[in-house]
């Protein structure tokens, strides 16, 4: 039995909301302009129903997986999040330690404290991936790749959906201007496939492109030697009016045809969401906002607790679907359905108001 005060994910969401000021809350939950992409991520998940099978022996559930030579407790990773220092004292180090302690993979953002070497020291044994925003010329990018390799990172990730910083209107409306004027940001807009090829030819570390949103770019990535395809629209924080990532995933799975593992993020807030992505052909699912929620609610312990609850949801979901392992799942367990929500960031937590309305 747990000693944690949190039994459900919505309790962690509520605690995080209580602890964060309005600016930091909006920074987490917000997206670009009309926030249509944010909603489409959630609606794409909400538009899939399960087709469970029954009367099978599901007494040996195993939710673990293998990735980059590491055994992981769940097919989940902490998506790169900049500015974690706004939510938890140790920032990226707290997230990496929670990932290591729980047994999942961590991806560190290049705009997150305390930096790549300190995070590597905090969690030396975790499966660690370093994500870079291109804020300098080719020499600068190469130097960052060399530093990530020297610090023992298992893979290097370039975020490619951020040629420009978007208009986050929740922040703008409050004059809470965050990263518009980062030095070197202009290099991101000039970055092209030839830079990807150059990096691939110079460094042996596995390369991931984060922000692939079409089957055409997934195929181009493979042609440029990219090792893993990361399907993402930045959680609806960059280009508005994108398709939900879960809607695009089947096309990308088909185009990649098993030639590379596929990572995905965007609206994966519950265990069932993660199960849907793996059934549709993804290998690993990233959590962005939920990571912030866990850290804001209770630091490293809060994030670890969030992962424990996600694991309970996932294991139960697998058993009730009629499978023991990920390998048994395939798209036949999924079916198109009418969404029940409107795609709001908190749609996955319909009981948030429960104690205020006890007859709800
Ligand atoms: C992000 N994201 C992000 N992505 C990235 O490549 N580098 C970064 O520094 C950040 N920073 C960041 C900050 C915050 C507060 C959030 C919420 C997100 C995007 C992130 O990696 C991921 O793509 C989305 O968060 C996934 O969607 P969900 O899980 O938040 O719905």
Short mmCIF file of N, CA and C in Angstrom, two decimals, residues 149-232:
data_model
loop_
_atom_site.label_atom_id
_atom_site.label_comp_id
_atom_site.label_asym_id
_atom_site.label_seq_id
_atom_site.Cartn_x
_atom_site.Cartn_y
_atom_site.Cartn_z
N UNK A 149 27.68 13.46 -25.97
CA UNK A 149 28.34 12.15 -26.04
C UNK A 149 29.30 12.00 -24.85
N UNK A 150 30.08 13.06 -24.57
CA UNK A 150 31.04 12.98 -23.46
C UNK A 150 30.33 12.77 -22.13
N UNK A 151 29.11 13.32 -22.00
CA UNK A 151 28.37 13.18 -20.74
C UNK A 151 27.56 11.87 -20.69
N UNK A 152 27.76 11.01 -21.69
CA UNK A 152 27.16 9.67 -21.62
C UNK A 152 25.70 9.58 -22.04
N UNK A 153 25.21 10.56 -22.79
CA UNK A 153 23.82 10.46 -23.25
C UNK A 153 23.70 9.33 -24.28
N UNK A 154 22.55 8.64 -24.25
CA UNK A 154 22.35 7.47 -25.11
C UNK A 154 21.88 7.85 -26.50
N UNK A 155 21.33 9.04 -26.66
CA UNK A 155 20.85 9.48 -27.98
C UNK A 155 20.79 11.00 -28.00
N UNK A 156 20.77 11.56 -29.21
CA UNK A 156 20.78 13.01 -29.41
C UNK A 156 19.55 13.37 -30.24
N UNK A 157 18.81 14.36 -29.79
CA UNK A 157 17.53 14.69 -30.44
C UNK A 157 17.52 16.14 -30.88
N UNK A 158 17.15 16.37 -32.13
CA UNK A 158 16.98 17.73 -32.62
C UNK A 158 15.49 18.03 -32.73
N UNK A 159 15.07 19.14 -32.13
CA UNK A 159 13.67 19.54 -32.29
C UNK A 159 13.56 20.34 -33.58
N UNK A 160 12.73 19.86 -34.51
CA UNK A 160 12.72 20.43 -35.86
C UNK A 160 11.39 21.13 -36.21
N UNK A 161 10.52 21.28 -35.20
CA UNK A 161 9.24 21.96 -35.48
C UNK A 161 9.23 23.39 -34.96
N UNK A 162 10.43 23.94 -34.71
CA UNK A 162 10.48 25.23 -34.01
C UNK A 162 11.38 26.23 -34.73
N UNK A 163 11.18 26.35 -36.05
CA UNK A 163 11.98 27.31 -36.80
C UNK A 163 11.79 28.72 -36.22
N UNK A 164 10.61 28.97 -35.72
CA UNK A 164 10.31 30.23 -35.03
C UNK A 164 9.59 29.93 -33.73
N UNK A 165 9.70 30.83 -32.77
CA UNK A 165 8.95 30.69 -31.52
C UNK A 165 7.54 31.21 -31.75
N UNK A 166 6.57 30.41 -31.36
CA UNK A 166 5.18 30.73 -31.71
C UNK A 166 4.58 31.82 -30.82
N UNK A 167 3.36 32.20 -31.16
CA UNK A 167 2.64 33.18 -30.34
C UNK A 167 1.80 32.45 -29.30
N UNK A 168 2.31 32.41 -28.11
CA UNK A 168 1.57 31.78 -26.99
C UNK A 168 0.75 32.91 -26.35
N UNK A 169 -0.51 32.94 -26.70
CA UNK A 169 -1.28 34.14 -26.36
C UNK A 169 -1.59 34.25 -24.88
N UNK A 170 -1.61 33.09 -24.17
CA UNK A 170 -1.82 33.20 -22.71
C UNK A 170 -0.68 33.99 -22.09
N UNK A 171 0.54 33.73 -22.60
CA UNK A 171 1.70 34.44 -22.07
C UNK A 171 1.71 35.90 -22.54
N UNK A 172 1.45 36.10 -23.84
CA UNK A 172 1.49 37.46 -24.39
C UNK A 172 0.46 38.35 -23.71
N UNK A 173 -0.73 37.80 -23.50
CA UNK A 173 -1.82 38.61 -22.94
C UNK A 173 -1.45 39.11 -21.54
N UNK A 174 -0.62 38.32 -20.85
CA UNK A 174 -0.22 38.75 -19.49
C UNK A 174 1.15 39.43 -19.50
N UNK A 175 1.68 39.69 -20.70
CA UNK A 175 3.01 40.31 -20.84
C UNK A 175 4.08 39.46 -20.16
N UNK A 176 3.85 38.15 -20.18
CA UNK A 176 4.79 37.20 -19.59
C UNK A 176 5.65 36.65 -20.73
N UNK A 177 6.62 37.46 -21.18
CA UNK A 177 7.40 37.13 -22.38
C UNK A 177 8.55 36.21 -21.97
N UNK A 178 8.59 35.01 -22.55
CA UNK A 178 9.60 34.04 -22.10
C UNK A 178 10.83 33.98 -22.98
N UNK A 179 10.72 33.33 -24.15
CA UNK A 179 11.97 33.04 -24.86
C UNK A 179 12.04 33.64 -26.26
N UNK A 180 11.42 34.82 -26.43
CA UNK A 180 11.44 35.41 -27.76
C UNK A 180 12.84 35.81 -28.21
N UNK A 181 13.64 36.28 -27.27
CA UNK A 181 14.92 36.88 -27.66
C UNK A 181 16.13 36.05 -27.27
N UNK A 182 16.01 34.75 -27.35
CA UNK A 182 17.15 33.89 -27.02
C UNK A 182 18.27 34.14 -28.03
N UNK A 183 19.51 34.37 -27.57
CA UNK A 183 20.60 34.61 -28.54
C UNK A 183 20.78 33.39 -29.44
N UNK A 184 20.94 33.63 -30.73
CA UNK A 184 21.20 32.54 -31.67
C UNK A 184 19.97 31.85 -32.21
N UNK A 185 18.77 32.30 -31.79
CA UNK A 185 17.54 31.64 -32.24
C UNK A 185 17.44 31.59 -33.76
N UNK A 186 18.04 32.60 -34.45
CA UNK A 186 17.91 32.67 -35.92
C UNK A 186 18.51 31.45 -36.61
N UNK A 187 19.46 30.75 -35.96
CA UNK A 187 20.07 29.58 -36.59
C UNK A 187 19.07 28.45 -36.77
N UNK A 188 18.06 28.42 -35.87
CA UNK A 188 17.04 27.37 -35.97
C UNK A 188 16.27 27.49 -37.29
N UNK A 189 16.01 28.74 -37.72
CA UNK A 189 15.23 28.95 -38.94
C UNK A 189 16.01 28.54 -40.20
N UNK A 190 17.34 28.53 -40.10
CA UNK A 190 18.17 28.20 -41.28
C UNK A 190 18.52 26.72 -41.35
N UNK A 191 18.17 25.99 -40.36
CA UNK A 191 18.58 24.57 -40.26
C UNK A 191 17.84 23.73 -41.30
N UNK A 192 18.53 22.83 -42.00
CA UNK A 192 17.89 22.04 -43.06
C UNK A 192 18.33 20.58 -42.99
N UNK A 193 17.81 19.80 -43.94
CA UNK A 193 18.16 18.38 -44.02
C UNK A 193 19.65 18.16 -44.21
N UNK A 194 20.34 19.11 -44.87
CA UNK A 194 21.79 18.90 -45.05
C UNK A 194 22.52 18.98 -43.72
N UNK A 195 22.00 19.78 -42.78
CA UNK A 195 22.61 19.80 -41.44
C UNK A 195 22.41 18.46 -40.74
N UNK A 196 21.23 17.86 -40.96
CA UNK A 196 20.96 16.54 -40.37
C UNK A 196 21.96 15.53 -40.92
N UNK A 197 22.16 15.57 -42.24
CA UNK A 197 23.10 14.62 -42.87
C UNK A 197 24.52 14.85 -42.33
N UNK A 198 24.89 16.11 -42.16
CA UNK A 198 26.24 16.42 -41.63
C UNK A 198 26.41 15.83 -40.23
N UNK A 199 25.42 16.05 -39.37
CA UNK A 199 25.51 15.51 -38.00
C UNK A 199 25.61 14.00 -38.03
N UNK A 200 24.79 13.37 -38.88
CA UNK A 200 24.79 11.90 -38.96
C UNK A 200 26.16 11.40 -39.40
N UNK A 201 26.79 12.13 -40.33
CA UNK A 201 28.08 11.63 -40.84
C UNK A 201 29.19 11.84 -39.82
N UNK A 202 29.02 12.79 -38.89
CA UNK A 202 30.11 13.11 -37.95
C UNK A 202 30.02 12.36 -36.63
N UNK A 203 28.82 12.01 -36.21
CA UNK A 203 28.66 11.46 -34.86
C UNK A 203 27.95 10.12 -34.92
N UNK A 204 28.43 9.19 -34.08
CA UNK A 204 27.85 7.84 -34.09
C UNK A 204 26.62 7.73 -33.18
N UNK A 205 26.39 8.73 -32.33
CA UNK A 205 25.28 8.64 -31.37
C UNK A 205 23.94 8.56 -32.12
N UNK A 206 23.01 7.68 -31.67
CA UNK A 206 21.70 7.61 -32.33
C UNK A 206 21.02 8.98 -32.40
N UNK A 207 20.45 9.28 -33.57
CA UNK A 207 19.86 10.61 -33.79
C UNK A 207 18.34 10.50 -33.92
N UNK A 208 17.66 11.40 -33.20
CA UNK A 208 16.19 11.45 -33.21
C UNK A 208 15.78 12.82 -33.76
N UNK A 209 14.75 12.86 -34.62
CA UNK A 209 14.17 14.15 -35.01
C UNK A 209 12.82 14.29 -34.35
N UNK A 210 12.68 15.32 -33.53
CA UNK A 210 11.42 15.56 -32.79
C UNK A 210 10.61 16.64 -33.50
N UNK A 211 9.36 16.28 -33.83
CA UNK A 211 8.50 17.24 -34.49
C UNK A 211 8.16 16.80 -35.90
N UNK A 212 8.26 15.50 -36.17
CA UNK A 212 7.84 14.95 -37.46
C UNK A 212 6.31 14.84 -37.42
N UNK A 213 5.67 15.42 -38.44
CA UNK A 213 4.21 15.49 -38.42
C UNK A 213 3.58 14.95 -39.70
N UNK A 214 4.42 14.46 -40.63
CA UNK A 214 3.88 13.90 -41.87
C UNK A 214 4.65 12.64 -42.25
N UNK A 215 4.01 11.80 -43.05
CA UNK A 215 4.70 10.59 -43.51
C UNK A 215 5.84 10.95 -44.46
N UNK A 216 5.67 12.05 -45.20
CA UNK A 216 6.73 12.47 -46.14
C UNK A 216 8.02 12.80 -45.38
N UNK A 217 7.90 13.55 -44.30
CA UNK A 217 9.10 13.90 -43.54
C UNK A 217 9.66 12.69 -42.79
N UNK A 218 8.78 11.76 -42.40
CA UNK A 218 9.29 10.54 -41.75
C UNK A 218 10.18 9.77 -42.72
N UNK A 219 9.75 9.68 -43.97
CA UNK A 219 10.53 8.96 -44.98
C UNK A 219 11.84 9.70 -45.27
N UNK A 220 11.76 11.06 -45.38
CA UNK A 220 12.99 11.84 -45.58
C UNK A 220 13.97 11.64 -44.43
N UNK A 221 13.43 11.59 -43.22
CA UNK A 221 14.30 11.37 -42.06
C UNK A 221 15.04 10.04 -42.19
N UNK A 222 14.32 9.00 -42.58
CA UNK A 222 14.97 7.69 -42.76
C UNK A 222 16.05 7.79 -43.83
N UNK A 223 15.72 8.49 -44.93
CA UNK A 223 16.70 8.62 -46.02
C UNK A 223 17.96 9.36 -45.58
N UNK A 224 17.83 10.19 -44.53
CA UNK A 224 18.99 10.91 -44.01
C UNK A 224 19.64 10.18 -42.85
N UNK A 225 19.26 8.93 -42.64
CA UNK A 225 19.95 8.12 -41.64
C UNK A 225 19.48 8.32 -40.21
N UNK A 226 18.38 9.04 -40.05
CA UNK A 226 17.87 9.28 -38.69
C UNK A 226 17.47 7.94 -38.07
N UNK A 227 17.79 7.78 -36.78
CA UNK A 227 17.60 6.47 -36.15
C UNK A 227 16.20 6.29 -35.55
N UNK A 228 15.60 7.39 -35.07
CA UNK A 228 14.27 7.29 -34.48
C UNK A 228 13.42 8.48 -34.89
N UNK A 229 12.16 8.19 -35.20
CA UNK A 229 11.23 9.22 -35.65
C UNK A 229 10.38 9.62 -34.44
N UNK A 230 10.36 10.91 -34.13
CA UNK A 230 9.60 11.39 -32.96
C UNK A 230 8.43 12.22 -33.50
N UNK A 231 7.24 11.60 -33.50
CA UNK A 231 6.03 12.26 -34.00
C UNK A 231 5.52 13.23 -32.93
N UNK A 232 5.46 14.50 -33.29
CA UNK A 232 5.07 15.51 -32.29
C UNK A 232 4.66 16.78 -33.00
#
